[in-house]
CSV table of C-alpha atoms in Angstrom, one decimal:
chain,number,residue,atom,x,y,z
A,1,UNK,CA,109.7,178.6,-37.2
A,2,UNK,CA,104.3,183.9,-42.6
A,3,UNK,CA,103.6,188.1,-49.6
A,4,UNK,CA,102.8,188.9,-52.9
A,5,UNK,CA,101.9,191.8,-55.1
A,6,UNK,CA,99.2,191.2,-57.6
A,7,UNK,CA,99.4,191.6,-61.4
A,8,UNK,CA,96.1,192.7,-63.0
A,9,UNK,CA,95.9,191.6,-66.6
A,10,UNK,CA,94.2,194.0,-69.0
A,11,UNK,CA,90.8,193.0,-70.1
A,12,UNK,CA,90.7,191.2,-73.5
A,13,UNK,CA,89.9,193.5,-76.5
A,14,UNK,CA,86.3,193.7,-77.6
A,15,UNK,CA,85.3,191.7,-80.6
A,16,UNK,CA,85.7,193.4,-83.9
A,17,UNK,CA,82.8,195.7,-85.0
A,18,UNK,CA,80.6,194.2,-87.8
A,19,UNK,CA,80.7,197.4,-89.9
A,20,UNK,CA,83.4,196.5,-92.5
A,21,UNK,CA,84.4,200.1,-93.2
A,22,UNK,CA,85.3,200.8,-89.5
A,23,UNK,CA,88.8,200.0,-88.3
A,24,UNK,CA,89.3,197.3,-85.7
A,25,UNK,CA,89.8,198.6,-82.2
A,26,UNK,CA,93.1,197.8,-80.7
A,27,UNK,CA,93.9,198.2,-77.1
A,28,UNK,CA,97.5,199.1,-76.0
A,29,UNK,CA,99.5,196.4,-74.4
A,30,UNK,CA,99.8,196.6,-70.7
A,31,UNK,CA,103.2,197.8,-69.6
A,32,UNK,CA,105.6,195.2,-68.2
A,33,UNK,CA,106.0,195.5,-64.4
A,34,UNK,CA,109.3,195.3,-62.5
A,35,UNK,CA,110.4,192.2,-60.8
A,36,UNK,CA,108.2,192.2,-57.7
A,37,UNK,CA,105.1,192.7,-59.9
A,38,UNK,CA,104.6,189.0,-60.1
A,39,UNK,CA,101.4,187.3,-61.2
A,40,UNK,CA,98.8,186.4,-58.7
A,41,UNK,CA,98.5,182.7,-57.8
A,42,UNK,CA,95.6,182.4,-60.2
A,43,UNK,CA,97.6,183.7,-63.1
A,44,UNK,CA,100.9,182.0,-62.2
A,45,UNK,CA,100.2,178.8,-64.1
A,46,UNK,CA,99.9,180.6,-67.4
A,47,UNK,CA,102.2,183.6,-66.9
A,48,UNK,CA,105.5,182.6,-65.2
A,49,UNK,CA,107.3,185.5,-63.5
A,50,UNK,CA,110.3,187.1,-65.1
A,51,UNK,CA,113.3,188.9,-63.6
A,52,UNK,CA,113.2,192.1,-65.5
A,53,UNK,CA,115.0,194.5,-63.2
A,54,UNK,CA,116.0,194.7,-59.5
A,55,UNK,CA,113.2,196.2,-57.5
A,56,UNK,CA,113.3,197.8,-54.0
A,57,UNK,CA,112.2,195.5,-51.2
A,58,UNK,CA,108.8,195.9,-49.7
A,59,UNK,CA,107.8,194.8,-46.3
A,60,UNK,CA,104.4,194.6,-44.8
A,61,UNK,CA,104.4,196.1,-41.3
A,62,UNK,CA,101.3,196.5,-39.1
A,63,UNK,CA,98.8,196.6,-41.9
A,64,UNK,CA,100.8,199.0,-44.0
A,65,UNK,CA,103.3,198.4,-46.8
A,66,UNK,CA,106.8,200.0,-46.4
A,67,UNK,CA,109.5,200.4,-49.1
A,68,UNK,CA,113.2,200.4,-48.6
A,69,UNK,CA,114.6,203.8,-49.4
A,70,UNK,CA,117.3,202.6,-51.8
A,71,UNK,CA,116.7,199.0,-52.4
A,72,UNK,CA,120.3,198.1,-52.1
A,73,UNK,CA,121.2,195.0,-50.2
A,74,UNK,CA,124.0,193.8,-52.3
A,75,UNK,CA,125.5,194.3,-55.7
A,76,UNK,CA,122.3,193.4,-57.5
A,77,UNK,CA,119.8,195.1,-55.2
A,78,UNK,CA,117.1,193.2,-53.3
A,79,UNK,CA,114.8,190.9,-55.1
A,80,UNK,CA,113.1,189.8,-51.9
A,81,UNK,CA,111.8,191.7,-49.0
A,82,UNK,CA,113.6,193.7,-46.2
A,83,UNK,CA,112.9,191.6,-43.2
A,84,UNK,CA,112.1,192.6,-39.6
A,85,UNK,CA,111.1,196.2,-40.6
A,86,UNK,CA,109.0,197.8,-37.9
A,87,UNK,CA,107.9,201.5,-38.1
A,88,UNK,CA,105.9,202.7,-35.2
A,89,UNK,CA,104.1,205.3,-37.3
A,90,UNK,CA,102.7,202.4,-39.4
A,91,UNK,CA,101.1,200.7,-36.5
A,92,UNK,CA,97.4,200.7,-35.7
A,93,UNK,CA,96.2,200.5,-32.1
A,94,UNK,CA,93.1,198.7,-33.3
A,95,UNK,CA,95.2,196.0,-35.1
A,96,UNK,CA,97.2,195.2,-31.9
A,97,UNK,CA,94.1,195.3,-29.7
A,98,UNK,CA,92.6,192.8,-32.1
A,99,UNK,CA,95.7,190.7,-31.9
A,100,UNK,CA,95.6,190.6,-28.1
A,101,UNK,CA,91.9,189.6,-28.3
A,102,UNK,CA,92.6,186.8,-30.7
A,103,UNK,CA,95.6,185.6,-28.6
A,104,UNK,CA,93.4,185.5,-25.5
A,105,UNK,CA,90.7,183.6,-27.2
A,106,UNK,CA,93.2,181.1,-28.7
A,107,UNK,CA,94.9,180.4,-25.4
A,108,UNK,CA,91.5,180.0,-23.6
A,109,UNK,CA,90.2,177.6,-26.4
A,110,UNK,CA,93.5,175.6,-26.3
A,111,UNK,CA,93.2,175.1,-22.6
A,112,UNK,CA,89.5,174.1,-22.7
A,113,UNK,CA,89.5,172.0,-25.8
A,114,UNK,CA,93.0,170.4,-25.6
A,115,UNK,CA,94.9,170.9,-22.4
A,116,UNK,CA,92.4,170.5,-19.5
A,117,UNK,CA,92.1,166.8,-18.8
A,118,UNK,CA,88.5,167.3,-17.7
A,119,UNK,CA,87.3,169.0,-20.9
A,120,UNK,CA,90.0,168.6,-23.6
A,121,UNK,CA,91.0,165.8,-25.9
A,122,UNK,CA,94.7,166.2,-25.6
A,123,UNK,CA,95.1,163.5,-22.9
A,124,UNK,CA,93.1,161.1,-24.9
A,125,UNK,CA,95.3,161.8,-28.0
A,126,UNK,CA,98.5,161.2,-25.9
A,127,UNK,CA,97.1,158.0,-24.4
A,128,UNK,CA,96.2,156.7,-27.9
A,129,UNK,CA,99.7,157.4,-29.2
A,130,UNK,CA,101.4,156.0,-26.0
A,131,UNK,CA,99.3,152.8,-26.3
A,132,UNK,CA,101.3,151.9,-29.4
A,133,UNK,CA,104.6,151.5,-27.6
A,134,UNK,CA,106.1,151.3,-24.2
A,135,UNK,CA,109.2,153.1,-25.4
A,136,UNK,CA,109.3,156.9,-24.8
A,137,UNK,CA,111.6,157.2,-27.8
A,138,UNK,CA,109.1,155.6,-30.1
A,139,UNK,CA,106.2,157.6,-28.8
A,140,UNK,CA,108.2,160.9,-29.1
A,141,UNK,CA,109.1,160.0,-32.7
A,142,UNK,CA,105.4,159.2,-33.4
A,143,UNK,CA,104.3,162.5,-32.0
A,144,UNK,CA,106.9,164.3,-34.1
A,145,UNK,CA,105.9,162.4,-37.2
A,146,UNK,CA,102.2,163.2,-36.7
A,147,UNK,CA,103.0,166.9,-36.2
A,148,UNK,CA,105.4,167.0,-39.2
A,149,UNK,CA,102.8,165.4,-41.5
A,150,UNK,CA,100.1,167.8,-40.5
A,151,UNK,CA,102.3,170.9,-40.4
A,152,UNK,CA,104.2,170.3,-43.7
A,153,UNK,CA,101.1,168.8,-45.4
A,154,UNK,CA,99.0,171.9,-44.6
A,155,UNK,CA,101.8,174.2,-45.6
A,156,UNK,CA,102.1,172.4,-48.9
A,157,UNK,CA,98.3,172.7,-49.5
A,158,UNK,CA,98.3,176.3,-48.6
A,159,UNK,CA,98.0,177.6,-52.1
A,160,UNK,CA,94.9,175.5,-52.8
A,161,UNK,CA,93.4,176.0,-49.3
A,162,UNK,CA,93.6,179.8,-49.5
A,163,UNK,CA,91.8,179.7,-52.9
A,164,UNK,CA,89.0,177.7,-51.3
A,165,UNK,CA,88.5,179.4,-47.9
A,166,UNK,CA,90.7,182.5,-48.0
A,167,UNK,CA,94.1,183.4,-46.5
A,168,UNK,CA,92.9,184.4,-43.1
A,169,UNK,CA,90.6,181.4,-42.6
A,170,UNK,CA,93.3,179.0,-43.8
A,171,UNK,CA,95.8,180.5,-41.4
A,172,UNK,CA,93.3,180.0,-38.5
A,173,UNK,CA,92.7,176.4,-39.5
A,174,UNK,CA,96.5,175.8,-39.9
A,175,UNK,CA,97.2,177.2,-36.5
A,176,UNK,CA,94.2,175.5,-34.8
A,177,UNK,CA,95.4,172.1,-35.8
A,178,UNK,CA,99.2,172.6,-35.6
A,179,UNK,CA,99.4,174.3,-32.3
A,180,UNK,CA,97.9,171.5,-30.1
A,181,UNK,CA,100.0,168.9,-31.8
A,182,UNK,CA,103.2,170.9,-31.2
A,183,UNK,CA,102.2,171.5,-27.6
A,184,UNK,CA,101.6,167.8,-26.9
A,185,UNK,CA,105.0,166.9,-28.4
A,186,UNK,CA,106.8,169.6,-26.3
A,187,UNK,CA,105.1,168.6,-23.1
A,188,UNK,CA,105.8,164.9,-23.7
A,189,UNK,CA,109.5,165.7,-24.3
A,190,UNK,CA,109.7,167.8,-21.1
A,191,UNK,CA,108.1,165.1,-19.0
A,192,UNK,CA,110.1,162.2,-20.4
A,193,UNK,CA,113.4,163.9,-21.2
A,194,UNK,CA,115.3,162.0,-18.6
A,195,UNK,CA,113.8,158.6,-19.5
A,196,UNK,CA,115.3,156.1,-21.8
A,197,UNK,CA,119.0,155.0,-21.8
A,198,UNK,CA,121.7,157.3,-20.5
A,199,UNK,CA,124.4,157.5,-23.1
A,200,UNK,CA,126.8,160.0,-21.6
A,201,UNK,CA,126.8,162.6,-18.8
A,202,UNK,CA,128.9,165.9,-19.2
A,203,UNK,CA,127.0,168.1,-16.8
A,204,UNK,CA,129.9,168.2,-14.5
A,205,UNK,CA,132.4,169.1,-17.2
A,206,UNK,CA,133.7,172.7,-16.9
A,207,UNK,CA,132.3,175.0,-19.6
A,208,UNK,CA,129.6,172.6,-20.9
A,209,UNK,CA,126.8,174.5,-19.2
A,210,UNK,CA,127.9,177.8,-20.7
A,211,UNK,CA,128.3,176.3,-24.1
A,212,UNK,CA,124.8,174.8,-24.0
A,213,UNK,CA,123.3,178.0,-22.8
A,214,UNK,CA,125.0,180.1,-25.5
A,215,UNK,CA,124.0,177.6,-28.2
A,216,UNK,CA,120.4,177.6,-27.0
A,217,UNK,CA,120.3,181.4,-27.0
A,218,UNK,CA,121.8,181.6,-30.6
A,219,UNK,CA,119.4,179.0,-31.8
A,220,UNK,CA,116.3,181.1,-30.9
A,221,UNK,CA,117.8,184.0,-33.0
A,222,UNK,CA,117.6,181.7,-36.0
A,223,UNK,CA,114.4,179.8,-35.0
A,224,UNK,CA,111.8,182.6,-35.1
A,225,UNK,CA,111.8,184.8,-38.2
A,226,UNK,CA,108.0,184.4,-38.2
A,227,UNK,CA,108.0,187.2,-35.6
A,228,UNK,CA,108.9,189.6,-38.5
A,229,UNK,CA,105.1,190.1,-38.6
A,230,UNK,CA,103.0,188.9,-35.7
A,231,UNK,CA,99.9,190.4,-37.1
A,232,UNK,CA,100.0,188.0,-40.0
A,233,UNK,CA,100.8,185.1,-37.7
A,234,UNK,CA,97.4,185.9,-36.0
A,235,UNK,CA,95.7,186.6,-39.3
A,236,UNK,CA,95.0,190.2,-38.3
A,237,UNK,CA,96.9,191.2,-41.4
A,238,UNK,CA,96.3,189.0,-44.5
A,239,UNK,CA,98.9,186.2,-44.3
A,240,UNK,CA,101.4,186.1,-47.2
A,241,UNK,CA,104.2,183.8,-48.3
A,242,UNK,CA,107.2,186.1,-47.9
A,243,UNK,CA,110.5,185.9,-49.6
A,244,UNK,CA,112.7,187.5,-47.0
A,245,UNK,CA,116.3,188.5,-48.0
A,246,UNK,CA,117.9,190.7,-45.4
A,247,UNK,CA,119.1,190.2,-41.9
A,248,UNK,CA,119.6,186.6,-40.8
A,249,UNK,CA,118.6,185.5,-44.3
A,250,UNK,CA,122.0,186.7,-45.6
A,251,UNK,CA,123.6,184.2,-43.3
A,252,UNK,CA,121.3,181.3,-44.1
A,253,UNK,CA,118.3,181.0,-46.3
A,254,UNK,CA,116.7,178.6,-43.8
A,255,UNK,CA,117.3,180.0,-40.3
A,256,UNK,CA,114.6,177.8,-38.7
A,257,UNK,CA,116.5,174.6,-39.9
A,258,UNK,CA,119.8,176.0,-38.6
A,259,UNK,CA,118.2,177.1,-35.3
A,260,UNK,CA,116.6,173.7,-34.8
A,261,UNK,CA,119.9,171.8,-35.4
A,262,UNK,CA,121.7,174.0,-32.9
A,263,UNK,CA,118.9,173.6,-30.3
A,264,UNK,CA,118.9,169.8,-30.7
A,265,UNK,CA,122.6,169.4,-30.5
A,266,UNK,CA,122.8,171.6,-27.4
A,267,UNK,CA,120.0,169.8,-25.6
A,268,UNK,CA,121.2,166.3,-26.7
A,269,UNK,CA,124.7,167.2,-25.4
A,270,UNK,CA,123.3,168.3,-22.1
A,271,UNK,CA,120.7,165.5,-21.5
A,272,UNK,CA,122.8,162.8,-23.1
A,273,UNK,CA,120.2,160.0,-23.3
A,274,UNK,CA,118.2,158.1,-26.0
A,275,UNK,CA,115.1,160.3,-25.6
A,276,UNK,CA,117.0,163.4,-26.4
A,277,UNK,CA,118.6,161.6,-29.5
A,278,UNK,CA,115.1,160.5,-30.6
A,279,UNK,CA,113.8,164.0,-30.3
A,280,UNK,CA,116.7,165.4,-32.3
A,281,UNK,CA,116.4,162.9,-35.0
A,282,UNK,CA,112.7,163.6,-35.4
A,283,UNK,CA,113.0,167.4,-35.3
A,284,UNK,CA,116.0,167.7,-37.6
A,285,UNK,CA,114.4,165.3,-40.0
A,286,UNK,CA,111.2,167.4,-40.1
A,287,UNK,CA,113.2,170.6,-40.6
A,288,UNK,CA,115.4,169.1,-43.3
A,289,UNK,CA,112.3,168.3,-45.2
A,290,UNK,CA,111.1,171.9,-44.7
A,291,UNK,CA,114.3,173.1,-46.4
A,292,UNK,CA,113.3,171.3,-49.6
A,293,UNK,CA,109.6,172.0,-49.3
A,294,UNK,CA,110.2,175.7,-48.5
A,295,UNK,CA,112.4,176.2,-51.5
A,296,UNK,CA,109.9,174.4,-53.7
A,297,UNK,CA,107.0,176.6,-52.6
A,298,UNK,CA,109.0,179.8,-52.9
A,299,UNK,CA,110.1,178.7,-56.4
A,300,UNK,CA,106.5,178.1,-57.5
A,301,UNK,CA,105.4,181.4,-56.2
A,302,UNK,CA,108.3,183.7,-57.2
A,303,UNK,CA,109.8,181.8,-60.1
A,304,UNK,CA,113.0,183.4,-61.5
A,305,UNK,CA,113.1,185.9,-58.6
A,306,UNK,CA,113.6,183.1,-56.2
A,307,UNK,CA,116.3,181.6,-58.4
A,308,UNK,CA,118.2,185.0,-58.0
A,309,UNK,CA,117.8,184.9,-54.3
A,310,UNK,CA,118.8,181.2,-54.1
A,311,UNK,CA,122.0,181.8,-56.0
A,312,UNK,CA,123.2,184.5,-53.6
A,313,UNK,CA,122.2,182.7,-50.3
A,314,UNK,CA,123.0,179.3,-48.8
A,315,UNK,CA,121.4,176.8,-46.4
A,316,UNK,CA,124.8,176.3,-44.6
A,317,UNK,CA,125.4,179.4,-42.5
A,318,UNK,CA,127.9,181.8,-43.9
A,319,UNK,CA,128.7,179.7,-46.9
A,320,UNK,CA,127.4,182.3,-49.5
A,321,UNK,CA,129.3,185.0,-47.7
A,322,UNK,CA,132.5,183.2,-47.6
A,323,UNK,CA,132.5,182.2,-51.3
A,324,UNK,CA,131.5,185.8,-52.4
A,325,UNK,CA,127.9,185.1,-53.6
A,326,UNK,CA,126.5,187.2,-50.8
A,327,UNK,CA,127.7,190.8,-50.6
A,328,UNK,CA,127.0,192.3,-47.1
A,329,UNK,CA,126.3,196.0,-47.0
A,330,UNK,CA,128.7,198.2,-45.0
A,331,UNK,CA,125.9,198.9,-42.4
A,332,UNK,CA,124.8,195.3,-42.2
A,333,UNK,CA,124.6,195.4,-38.4
A,334,UNK,CA,121.7,197.8,-38.8
A,335,UNK,CA,119.5,195.0,-40.2
A,336,UNK,CA,119.5,193.5,-36.7
A,337,UNK,CA,118.9,196.5,-34.7
A,338,UNK,CA,115.2,196.2,-35.2
A,339,UNK,CA,112.3,195.6,-32.8
A,340,UNK,CA,111.5,192.0,-33.9
A,341,UNK,CA,115.1,190.9,-33.3
A,342,UNK,CA,115.2,192.7,-30.0
A,343,UNK,CA,111.9,191.1,-29.0
A,344,UNK,CA,113.3,187.6,-29.8
A,345,UNK,CA,116.3,188.4,-27.5
A,346,UNK,CA,114.0,189.5,-24.7
A,347,UNK,CA,111.7,186.4,-25.1
A,348,UNK,CA,114.6,184.0,-25.2
A,349,UNK,CA,116.0,185.4,-22.0
A,350,UNK,CA,112.6,185.3,-20.4
A,351,UNK,CA,112.1,181.7,-21.5
A,352,UNK,CA,115.4,180.7,-19.9
A,353,UNK,CA,114.4,182.2,-16.6
A,354,UNK,CA,110.9,180.8,-16.8
A,355,UNK,CA,112.2,177.3,-17.3
A,356,UNK,CA,111.1,176.1,-13.8
A,357,UNK,CA,107.6,177.5,-14.4
A,358,UNK,CA,107.4,175.7,-17.7
A,359,UNK,CA,108.5,172.4,-16.3
A,360,UNK,CA,106.1,172.8,-13.4
A,361,UNK,CA,103.2,173.4,-15.8
A,362,UNK,CA,104.2,170.3,-17.9
A,363,UNK,CA,104.4,168.1,-14.8
A,364,UNK,CA,100.8,168.9,-13.9
A,365,UNK,CA,99.6,167.2,-17.2
A,366,UNK,CA,99.4,163.4,-17.3
A,367,UNK,CA,101.3,163.4,-20.7
């Protein structure tokens, strides 16, 4: 639902002087760096990272790097980054103006090149997929599969792609391909959510609406940890593969997977038909693969540091806390009283009240 400090190796010593009476020059060994001083991607294949000592967490905020004052998140200190940190003093007006400009250009391009039936290719793409089956369940699963292959495939190739075209260019390419596919899948689901076979109907049962609303609200608190740094999402800041450790990461190491499961269960319960079941199967399957793929990528990037983080976190919510592997700080609640989390709450409430507008916009498309 984004990271790495660079280790600069000392230059190799010069060749020995030919004069036999002069001693050979020896350069001092470079000092070993603490845990977060991990090798760059180029050096990681030959120099695996080591856990030498706990290091204070560092978070990239608005183009600046911020360090946690004490670095204490549990008994062993943080090995990852303090998430959702936002300091107003570190923000740059130019960066956020640039972000607004990029967002405007992206939305305009998305409309012209993909959404607008007169100029975009989105309608042709949907027609081609829909021509494969008359079943909305099959079409929805195919759309989800196409998005999953592209999204997870490009995420897996990120290391190589960034070496070839750079971090920012690869982020733009990644978003430029993933965003239209995600939009098409969402719009198709909205337009066909009451198709298929009705399996149950609990809309009239007392308390179900409140349960679904609360579950949907909670799901968004898990779904969007990417808002920890919007400037990286838009490639204003150089994108990085972050290893977050605080906040919601203490509850579950894969909040997007948990949030997607909660969202799918809530909507499937409310809609109660075969289309909702198909959407849930596709989305949960994609995010379950993301759990494995995400851990794999972090292990390749951070090595033993990720092993430490993995041992004291869990995929299942609260499991690491219950069995004592995760030690919550006394002031744990403060890790949530931060602008990114507050923004998620505001946007979630806004999206709920904007549901009629979103549905009306989807109905205008022949998808």
